[in-house]
Amino acid sequence: DGPNGSKHASALRFGSEAMSPKATHLDRPMLAFENEEQVVGGGKAIPVSDVLDALPLGRFHALHLARQVIAWAVFSISQEITPYLFPGLQRDFSVGGPDLAHLASSFALGCVLGSIAACVLVDEWGRRATMLTAAPVAFMLNLCMAMAPSFGVVLILRGIQAAAWAMVKTAIVAWYAEFLPTHSRGLLMAAVSLGYPLGRGLVIVTASNTHEAWRPLCVLSAAGFATLSVLIYFAPESPRFLVLRGQQAA
């Protein structure tokens, strides 16, 4: 707490110095807290990282981690269904090994393209906007895969869906980390890996209970991205991105 009682600060504004025309790029990611009893002046500019580090671990961080664990489970489901799709696709479309290899490769190719796109969009659109665009697209593409009338359609949709998958994953990694305090960042970053085996377990259970049918696995992946889309919708944008764009962070 500062001499002006920062606990009672209700207004969050940008420091005039940080937002002046002469301010450098490094000056811009700064926040200023102004005491509610002050009308003019008295603001003290502090780095965003200091604001985040000052927050004790609590309910926000627990919910933030839970959301990320769910996201990792969704990514795991979408990725791990690939080999479990093979038996059903072979049975329904009479495809062979080379065709299935192309299906597996289409996911990898889509991930490369989606990752490249996300590297640009996370700074242009914002982390949340990129996720909120790509996640519903991945949901719809998975549903379309479940209704695909031919293997060729499955192959094309799988590649496009992988691009959306990679866009969400690339953006959510940056978004998640930008809320974390320095003193617990390693713990909170590592803990998200708990979601991967959870997602894989759901794939195994679904495959074993649907007699190797491939369409239910696509529906499972779609349900995951539908859930993630809702979670992202109610999530805030990264404070670092907001500050860099000159917006007030609530």
PDB file of C-alpha atoms in Angstrom:
ATOM      1  CA  ASP A   1       0.000   0.000   0.000  1.00  0.00           C
ATOM      2  CA  GLY A   2       1.281   3.440  -0.916  1.00  0.00           C
ATOM      3  CA  PRO A   3       0.944   6.653   1.108  1.00  0.00           C
ATOM      4  CA  ASN A   4      -2.301   7.474  -0.695  1.00  0.00           C
ATOM      5  CA  GLY A   5      -3.945   4.157   0.263  1.00  0.00           C
ATOM      6  CA  SER A   6      -3.974   2.073  -2.911  1.00  0.00           C
ATOM      7  CA  LYS A   7      -6.489  -0.324  -1.331  1.00  0.00           C
ATOM      8  CA  HIS A   8      -9.120   2.359  -1.828  1.00  0.00           C
ATOM      9  CA  ALA A   9      -8.194   3.068  -5.431  1.00  0.00           C
ATOM     10  CA  SER A  10     -11.189   2.684  -7.682  1.00  0.00           C
ATOM     11  CA  ALA A  11     -10.050   4.412 -10.855  1.00  0.00           C
ATOM     12  CA  LEU A  12      -7.535   2.737 -13.160  1.00  0.00           C
ATOM     13  CA  ARG A  13      -6.070   5.005 -15.793  1.00  0.00           C
ATOM     14  CA  PHE A  14      -3.001   5.323 -17.953  1.00  0.00           C
ATOM     15  CA  GLY A  15      -0.202   7.601 -16.856  1.00  0.00           C
ATOM     16  CA  SER A  16      -0.022  10.696 -19.009  1.00  0.00           C
ATOM     17  CA  GLU A  17       3.726  10.289 -19.339  1.00  0.00           C
ATOM     18  CA  ALA A  18       3.451   6.719 -20.605  1.00  0.00           C
ATOM     19  CA  MET A  19       0.856   7.706 -23.197  1.00  0.00           C
ATOM     20  CA  SER A  20       2.523  10.918 -24.351  1.00  0.00           C
ATOM     21  CA  PRO A  21       3.830  11.197 -27.927  1.00  0.00           C
ATOM     22  CA  LYS A  22       7.398  11.082 -26.599  1.00  0.00           C
ATOM     23  CA  ALA A  23       6.862   7.831 -24.713  1.00  0.00           C
ATOM     24  CA  THR A  24       8.873   4.876 -25.942  1.00  0.00           C
ATOM     25  CA  HIS A  25       7.493   1.400 -26.609  1.00  0.00           C
ATOM     26  CA  LEU A  26       8.856   0.242 -23.262  1.00  0.00           C
ATOM     27  CA  ASP A  27       7.099   3.103 -21.493  1.00  0.00           C
ATOM     28  CA  ARG A  28       3.677   2.207 -22.816  1.00  0.00           C
ATOM     29  CA  PRO A  29       2.849  -0.993 -20.881  1.00  0.00           C
ATOM     30  CA  MET A  30       2.363   1.002 -17.685  1.00  0.00           C
ATOM     31  CA  LEU A  31      -0.695   1.440 -15.490  1.00  0.00           C
ATOM     32  CA  ALA A  32      -1.431   4.265 -13.082  1.00  0.00           C
ATOM     33  CA  PHE A  33      -3.634   3.985 -10.026  1.00  0.00           C
ATOM     34  CA  GLU A  34      -5.405   7.138  -8.892  1.00  0.00           C
ATOM     35  CA  ASN A  35      -6.924   7.497  -5.436  1.00  0.00           C
ATOM     36  CA  GLU A  36     -10.694   7.914  -5.611  1.00  0.00           C
ATOM     37  CA  GLU A  37     -10.446  11.044  -3.442  1.00  0.00           C
ATOM     38  CA  GLN A  38      -8.106  12.744  -5.896  1.00  0.00           C
ATOM     39  CA  VAL A  39      -9.427  14.521  -8.935  1.00  0.00           C
ATOM     40  CA  VAL A  40      -6.265  15.597 -10.697  1.00  0.00           C
ATOM     41  CA  GLY A  41      -2.702  14.345 -10.363  1.00  0.00           C
ATOM     42  CA  GLY A  42      -1.240  12.082  -7.761  1.00  0.00           C
ATOM     43  CA  GLY A  43      -1.113   9.045 -10.057  1.00  0.00           C
ATOM     44  CA  LYS A  44       1.843   6.699  -9.795  1.00  0.00           C
ATOM     45  CA  ALA A  45       2.793   4.654 -12.850  1.00  0.00           C
ATOM     46  CA  ILE A  46       3.770   1.062 -12.170  1.00  0.00           C
ATOM     47  CA  PRO A  47       4.537  -1.846 -14.559  1.00  0.00           C
ATOM     48  CA  VAL A  48       1.789  -4.364 -15.267  1.00  0.00           C
ATOM     49  CA  SER A  49       4.055  -7.155 -13.995  1.00  0.00           C
ATOM     50  CA  ASP A  50       4.222  -5.460 -10.585  1.00  0.00           C
ATOM     51  CA  VAL A  51       0.429  -5.276 -10.434  1.00  0.00           C
ATOM     52  CA  LEU A  52       0.113  -8.989 -11.238  1.00  0.00           C
ATOM     53  CA  ASP A  53       2.874  -9.951  -8.803  1.00  0.00           C
ATOM     54  CA  ALA A  54       1.138  -8.031  -6.021  1.00  0.00           C
ATOM     55  CA  LEU A  55      -1.982 -10.206  -6.326  1.00  0.00           C
ATOM     56  CA  PRO A  56      -1.922 -13.140  -3.874  1.00  0.00           C
ATOM     57  CA  LEU A  57      -2.784 -16.572  -5.202  1.00  0.00           C
ATOM     58  CA  GLY A  58      -6.499 -17.073  -4.789  1.00  0.00           C
ATOM     59  CA  ARG A  59      -9.819 -17.777  -6.469  1.00  0.00           C
ATOM     60  CA  PHE A  60      -8.930 -15.987  -9.700  1.00  0.00           C
ATOM     61  CA  HIS A  61      -5.773 -18.051 -10.203  1.00  0.00           C
ATOM     62  CA  ALA A  62      -7.615 -21.286  -9.351  1.00  0.00           C
ATOM     63  CA  LEU A  63     -10.305 -20.556 -11.944  1.00  0.00           C
ATOM     64  CA  HIS A  64      -7.692 -19.429 -14.451  1.00  0.00           C
ATOM     65  CA  LEU A  65      -5.822 -22.715 -13.999  1.00  0.00           C
ATOM     66  CA  ALA A  66      -9.019 -24.801 -14.179  1.00  0.00           C
ATOM     67  CA  ARG A  67      -9.951 -23.158 -17.470  1.00  0.00           C
ATOM     68  CA  GLN A  68      -6.525 -23.909 -18.875  1.00  0.00           C
ATOM     69  CA  VAL A  69      -6.625 -27.541 -17.722  1.00  0.00           C
ATOM     70  CA  ILE A  70      -9.955 -27.932 -19.527  1.00  0.00           C
ATOM     71  CA  ALA A  71      -8.410 -26.339 -22.623  1.00  0.00           C
ATOM     72  CA  TRP A  72      -5.549 -28.843 -22.532  1.00  0.00           C
ATOM     73  CA  ALA A  73      -8.031 -31.693 -22.253  1.00  0.00           C
ATOM     74  CA  VAL A  74      -9.868 -30.350 -25.313  1.00  0.00           C
ATOM     75  CA  PHE A  75      -6.627 -30.102 -27.293  1.00  0.00           C
ATOM     76  CA  SER A  76      -5.738 -33.640 -26.237  1.00  0.00           C
ATOM     77  CA  ILE A  77      -9.097 -35.009 -27.366  1.00  0.00           C
ATOM     78  CA  SER A  78      -8.851 -33.389 -30.783  1.00  0.00           C
ATOM     79  CA  GLN A  79      -5.301 -34.625 -31.330  1.00  0.00           C
ATOM     80  CA  GLU A  80      -5.578 -38.085 -29.812  1.00  0.00           C
ATOM     81  CA  ILE A  81      -8.674 -39.167 -31.742  1.00  0.00           C
ATOM     82  CA  THR A  82      -6.583 -39.605 -34.910  1.00  0.00           C
ATOM     83  CA  PRO A  83      -5.566 -43.285 -34.523  1.00  0.00           C
ATOM     84  CA  TYR A  84      -8.975 -44.177 -33.102  1.00  0.00           C
ATOM     85  CA  LEU A  85     -10.625 -42.863 -36.268  1.00  0.00           C
ATOM     86  CA  PHE A  86      -8.778 -45.366 -38.468  1.00  0.00           C
ATOM     87  CA  PRO A  87     -10.788 -48.579 -37.880  1.00  0.00           C
ATOM     88  CA  GLY A  88     -14.135 -46.924 -38.483  1.00  0.00           C
ATOM     89  CA  LEU A  89     -12.927 -45.046 -41.543  1.00  0.00           C
ATOM     90  CA  GLN A  90     -11.507 -48.239 -42.999  1.00  0.00           C
ATOM     91  CA  ARG A  91     -14.806 -50.011 -42.439  1.00  0.00           C
ATOM     92  CA  ASP A  92     -17.053 -47.215 -43.786  1.00  0.00           C
ATOM     93  CA  PHE A  93     -14.988 -45.973 -46.733  1.00  0.00           C
ATOM     94  CA  SER A  94     -12.747 -48.953 -47.554  1.00  0.00           C
ATOM     95  CA  VAL A  95      -9.578 -46.868 -47.303  1.00  0.00           C
ATOM     96  CA  GLY A  96      -6.082 -48.275 -46.880  1.00  0.00           C
ATOM     97  CA  GLY A  97      -2.853 -47.414 -45.135  1.00  0.00           C
ATOM     98  CA  PRO A  98      -1.740 -44.604 -47.499  1.00  0.00           C
ATOM     99  CA  ASP A  99      -5.088 -42.830 -47.124  1.00  0.00           C
ATOM    100  CA  LEU A 100      -4.918 -43.013 -43.354  1.00  0.00           C
ATOM    101  CA  ALA A 101      -1.357 -41.697 -43.462  1.00  0.00           C
ATOM    102  CA  HIS A 102      -2.623 -38.702 -45.430  1.00  0.00           C
ATOM    103  CA  LEU A 103      -5.255 -38.116 -42.754  1.00  0.00           C
ATOM    104  CA  ALA A 104      -2.623 -38.126 -40.019  1.00  0.00           C
ATOM    105  CA  SER A 105      -0.411 -35.789 -42.073  1.00  0.00           C
ATOM    106  CA  SER A 106      -3.283 -33.378 -42.718  1.00  0.00           C
ATOM    107  CA  PHE A 107      -3.497 -32.665 -38.996  1.00  0.00           C
ATOM    108  CA  ALA A 108       0.208 -31.854 -38.800  1.00  0.00           C
ATOM    109  CA  LEU A 109       0.051 -29.607 -41.863  1.00  0.00           C
ATOM    110  CA  GLY A 110      -2.967 -27.767 -40.521  1.00  0.00           C
ATOM    111  CA  CYS A 111      -1.190 -27.201 -37.206  1.00  0.00           C
ATOM    112  CA  VAL A 112       1.769 -25.592 -38.969  1.00  0.00           C
ATOM    113  CA  LEU A 113      -0.475 -23.207 -40.915  1.00  0.00           C
ATOM    114  CA  GLY A 114      -2.604 -22.379 -37.888  1.00  0.00           C
ATOM    115  CA  SER A 115       0.412 -21.668 -35.711  1.00  0.00           C
ATOM    116  CA  ILE A 116       1.833 -19.276 -38.290  1.00  0.00           C
ATOM    117  CA  ALA A 117      -1.489 -17.452 -38.564  1.00  0.00           C
ATOM    118  CA  ALA A 118      -1.836 -17.203 -34.786  1.00  0.00           C
ATOM    119  CA  CYS A 119       1.632 -15.672 -34.419  1.00  0.00           C
ATOM    120  CA  VAL A 120       0.347 -12.700 -36.395  1.00  0.00           C
ATOM    121  CA  LEU A 121      -3.223 -12.525 -35.116  1.00  0.00           C
ATOM    122  CA  VAL A 122      -2.512 -12.630 -31.372  1.00  0.00           C
ATOM    123  CA  ASP A 123      -0.922  -9.188 -31.587  1.00  0.00           C
ATOM    124  CA  GLU A 124      -3.239  -7.792 -34.256  1.00  0.00           C
ATOM    125  CA  TRP A 125      -6.598  -9.008 -32.952  1.00  0.00           C
ATOM    126  CA  GLY A 126      -5.696  -9.807 -29.370  1.00  0.00           C
ATOM    127  CA  ARG A 127      -5.270 -13.105 -27.560  1.00  0.00           C
ATOM    128  CA  ARG A 128      -8.935 -13.483 -26.593  1.00  0.00           C
ATOM    129  CA  ALA A 129     -10.285 -12.408 -29.988  1.00  0.00           C
ATOM    130  CA  THR A 130      -8.079 -14.955 -31.756  1.00  0.00           C
ATOM    131  CA  MET A 131      -9.276 -17.729 -29.453  1.00  0.00           C
ATOM    132  CA  LEU A 132     -12.889 -16.616 -29.661  1.00  0.00           C
ATOM    133  CA  THR A 133     -12.727 -16.751 -33.459  1.00  0.00           C
ATOM    134  CA  ALA A 134     -10.875 -20.039 -33.900  1.00  0.00           C
ATOM    135  CA  ALA A 135     -12.551 -22.121 -31.175  1.00  0.00           C
ATOM    136  CA  PRO A 136     -16.098 -21.935 -32.633  1.00  0.00           C
ATOM    137  CA  VAL A 137     -14.639 -22.674 -36.074  1.00  0.00           C
ATOM    138  CA  ALA A 138     -12.985 -25.808 -34.685  1.00  0.00           C
ATOM    139  CA  PHE A 139     -16.316 -26.774 -33.108  1.00  0.00           C
ATOM    140  CA  MET A 140     -18.209 -26.442 -36.380  1.00  0.00           C
ATOM    141  CA  LEU A 141     -15.551 -28.273 -38.396  1.00  0.00           C
ATOM    142  CA  ASN A 142     -15.635 -31.216 -35.999  1.00  0.00           C
ATOM    143  CA  LEU A 143     -19.405 -31.405 -36.362  1.00  0.00           C
ATOM    144  CA  CYS A 144     -19.065 -31.294 -40.142  1.00  0.00           C
ATOM    145  CA  MET A 145     -16.510 -34.115 -39.953  1.00  0.00           C
ATOM    146  CA  ALA A 146     -19.003 -36.221 -38.024  1.00  0.00           C
ATOM    147  CA  MET A 147     -21.466 -35.824 -40.910  1.00  0.00           C
ATOM    148  CA  ALA A 148     -18.922 -36.176 -43.748  1.00  0.00           C
ATOM    149  CA  PRO A 149     -20.209 -38.340 -46.642  1.00  0.00           C
ATOM    150  CA  SER A 150     -16.782 -39.394 -47.935  1.00  0.00           C
ATOM    151  CA  PHE A 151     -13.194 -39.876 -46.850  1.00  0.00           C
ATOM    152  CA  GLY A 152     -12.063 -36.975 -49.023  1.00  0.00           C
ATOM    153  CA  VAL A 153     -14.321 -34.605 -47.125  1.00  0.00           C
ATOM    154  CA  VAL A 154     -13.002 -35.945 -43.816  1.00  0.00           C
ATOM    155  CA  LEU A 155      -9.435 -35.380 -45.023  1.00  0.00           C
ATOM    156  CA  ILE A 156     -10.054 -31.743 -45.995  1.00  0.00           C
ATOM    157  CA  LEU A 157     -12.032 -30.892 -42.874  1.00  0.00           C
ATOM    158  CA  ARG A 158      -9.417 -32.501 -40.628  1.00  0.00           C
ATOM    159  CA  GLY A 159      -6.686 -30.281 -42.047  1.00  0.00           C
ATOM    160  CA  ILE A 160      -8.730 -27.094 -41.644  1.00  0.00           C
ATOM    161  CA  GLN A 161      -9.839 -28.108 -38.167  1.00  0.00           C
ATOM    162  CA  ALA A 162      -6.206 -28.653 -37.193  1.00  0.00           C
ATOM    163  CA  ALA A 163      -5.394 -25.088 -38.269  1.00  0.00           C
ATOM    164  CA  ALA A 164      -8.139 -23.755 -35.995  1.00  0.00           C
ATOM    165  CA  TRP A 165      -6.904 -26.075 -33.213  1.00  0.00           C
ATOM    166  CA  ALA A 166      -3.391 -24.659 -33.493  1.00  0.00           C
ATOM    167  CA  MET A 167      -4.641 -21.064 -33.540  1.00  0.00           C
ATOM    168  CA  VAL A 168      -6.533 -21.549 -30.285  1.00  0.00           C
ATOM    169  CA  LYS A 169      -3.660 -23.371 -28.620  1.00  0.00           C
ATOM    170  CA  THR A 170      -1.030 -20.828 -29.670  1.00  0.00           C
ATOM    171  CA  ALA A 171      -3.135 -17.894 -28.505  1.00  0.00           C
ATOM    172  CA  ILE A 172      -4.209 -19.453 -25.213  1.00  0.00           C
ATOM    173  CA  VAL A 173      -0.620 -20.179 -24.161  1.00  0.00           C
ATOM    174  CA  ALA A 174       0.294 -16.486 -24.444  1.00  0.00           C
ATOM    175  CA  TRP A 175      -3.000 -15.369 -22.906  1.00  0.00           C
ATOM    176  CA  TYR A 176      -2.739 -17.700 -19.911  1.00  0.00           C
ATOM    177  CA  ALA A 177       0.860 -16.796 -19.074  1.00  0.00           C
ATOM    178  CA  GLU A 178       0.197 -13.054 -19.158  1.00  0.00           C
ATOM    179  CA  PHE A 179      -1.989 -13.256 -16.049  1.00  0.00           C
ATOM    180  CA  LEU A 180       0.476 -15.222 -13.930  1.00  0.00           C
ATOM    181  CA  PRO A 181       2.581 -13.773 -11.102  1.00  0.00           C
ATOM    182  CA  THR A 182       6.320 -14.274 -11.368  1.00  0.00           C
ATOM    183  CA  HIS A 183       6.671 -16.128  -8.067  1.00  0.00           C
ATOM    184  CA  SER A 184       4.238 -18.929  -9.040  1.00  0.00           C
ATOM    185  CA  ARG A 185       4.485 -18.905 -12.828  1.00  0.00           C
ATOM    186  CA  GLY A 186       6.391 -22.184 -13.102  1.00  0.00           C
ATOM    187  CA  LEU A 187       3.887 -24.065 -10.950  1.00  0.00           C
ATOM    188  CA  LEU A 188       0.850 -22.655 -12.730  1.00  0.00           C
ATOM    189  CA  MET A 189       2.339 -23.276 -16.176  1.00  0.00           C
ATOM    190  CA  ALA A 190       3.275 -26.881 -15.403  1.00  0.00           C
ATOM    191  CA  ALA A 191      -0.057 -27.739 -13.786  1.00  0.00           C
ATOM    192  CA  VAL A 192      -1.973 -27.301 -17.049  1.00  0.00           C
ATOM    193  CA  SER A 193      -0.436 -30.557 -18.325  1.00  0.00           C
ATOM    194  CA  LEU A 194      -2.910 -32.403 -16.092  1.00  0.00           C
ATOM    195  CA  GLY A 195      -5.506 -31.810 -18.779  1.00  0.00           C
ATOM    196  CA  TYR A 196      -3.751 -33.882 -21.432  1.00  0.00           C
ATOM    197  CA  PRO A 197      -4.202 -37.336 -19.847  1.00  0.00           C
ATOM    198  CA  LEU A 198      -7.773 -36.393 -18.946  1.00  0.00           C
ATOM    199  CA  GLY A 199      -8.545 -35.724 -22.593  1.00  0.00           C
ATOM    200  CA  ARG A 200      -6.836 -38.885 -23.758  1.00  0.00           C
ATOM    201  CA  GLY A 201      -8.758 -40.889 -21.197  1.00  0.00           C
ATOM    202  CA  LEU A 202     -12.058 -39.551 -22.543  1.00  0.00           C
ATOM    203  CA  VAL A 203     -11.017 -40.580 -26.053  1.00  0.00           C
ATOM    204  CA  ILE A 204     -10.163 -44.115 -24.932  1.00  0.00           C
ATOM    205  CA  VAL A 205     -13.432 -44.506 -23.018  1.00  0.00           C
ATOM    206  CA  THR A 206     -15.481 -43.162 -25.926  1.00  0.00           C
ATOM    207  CA  ALA A 207     -13.747 -45.372 -28.492  1.00  0.00           C
ATOM    208  CA  SER A 208     -14.132 -48.487 -26.379  1.00  0.00           C
ATOM    209  CA  ASN A 209     -17.838 -47.870 -25.807  1.00  0.00           C
ATOM    210  CA  THR A 210     -18.769 -47.022 -29.400  1.00  0.00           C
ATOM    211  CA  HIS A 211     -17.256 -50.116 -31.053  1.00  0.00           C
ATOM    212  CA  GLU A 212     -14.588 -48.100 -32.918  1.00  0.00           C
ATOM    213  CA  ALA A 213     -17.137 -45.852 -34.611  1.00  0.00           C
ATOM    214  CA  TRP A 214     -15.399 -42.713 -35.809  1.00  0.00           C
ATOM    215  CA  ARG A 215     -18.295 -40.254 -35.878  1.00  0.00           C
ATOM    216  CA  PRO A 216     -18.844 -40.186 -32.067  1.00  0.00           C
ATOM    217  CA  LEU A 217     -15.169 -39.266 -31.651  1.00  0.00           C
ATOM    218  CA  CYS A 218     -15.674 -36.240 -33.895  1.00  0.00           C
ATOM    219  CA  VAL A 219     -18.721 -35.287 -31.825  1.00  0.00           C
ATOM    220  CA  LEU A 220     -16.630 -35.605 -28.651  1.00  0.00           C
ATOM    221  CA  SER A 221     -14.044 -33.227 -30.086  1.00  0.00           C
ATOM    222  CA  ALA A 222     -16.800 -30.823 -31.147  1.00  0.00           C
ATOM    223  CA  ALA A 223     -18.275 -30.867 -27.642  1.00  0.00           C
ATOM    224  CA  GLY A 224     -14.868 -30.015 -26.230  1.00  0.00           C
ATOM    225  CA  PHE A 225     -14.473 -26.960 -28.428  1.00  0.00           C
ATOM    226  CA  ALA A 226     -18.046 -25.866 -27.717  1.00  0.00           C
ATOM    227  CA  THR A 227     -17.217 -25.921 -23.999  1.00  0.00           C
ATOM    228  CA  LEU A 228     -13.952 -24.067 -24.562  1.00  0.00           C
ATOM    229  CA  SER A 229     -15.707 -21.414 -26.675  1.00  0.00           C
ATOM    230  CA  VAL A 230     -18.084 -20.658 -23.801  1.00  0.00           C
ATOM    231  CA  LEU A 231     -15.226 -20.453 -21.283  1.00  0.00           C
ATOM    232  CA  ILE A 232     -13.280 -18.092 -23.522  1.00  0.00           C
ATOM    233  CA  TYR A 233     -16.349 -15.908 -24.071  1.00  0.00           C
ATOM    234  CA  PHE A 234     -16.576 -15.186 -20.339  1.00  0.00           C
ATOM    235  CA  ALA A 235     -12.809 -14.762 -19.906  1.00  0.00           C
ATOM    236  CA  PRO A 236     -11.099 -11.342 -19.842  1.00  0.00           C
ATOM    237  CA  GLU A 237      -8.553 -10.154 -22.363  1.00  0.00           C
ATOM    238  CA  SER A 238      -4.889 -10.137 -21.399  1.00  0.00           C
ATOM    239  CA  PRO A 239      -4.065  -7.002 -19.354  1.00  0.00           C
ATOM    240  CA  ARG A 240      -0.731  -6.679 -21.150  1.00  0.00           C
ATOM    241  CA  PHE A 241      -2.453  -6.591 -24.534  1.00  0.00           C
ATOM    242  CA  LEU A 242      -4.995  -4.033 -23.310  1.00  0.00           C
ATOM    243  CA  VAL A 243      -2.281  -1.746 -21.990  1.00  0.00           C
ATOM    244  CA  LEU A 244      -0.296  -1.969 -25.205  1.00  0.00           C
ATOM    245  CA  ARG A 245      -3.450  -1.018 -27.113  1.00  0.00           C
ATOM    246  CA  GLY A 246      -4.131   1.928 -24.828  1.00  0.00           C
ATOM    247  CA  GLN A 247      -7.282   0.522 -23.215  1.00  0.00           C
ATOM    248  CA  GLN A 248      -8.263   0.539 -19.574  1.00  0.00           C
ATOM    249  CA  ALA A 249      -7.983  -2.795 -17.786  1.00  0.00           C
ATOM    250  CA  ALA A 250     -10.835  -3.532 -15.381  1.00  0.00           C
TER     251      ALA A 250
END
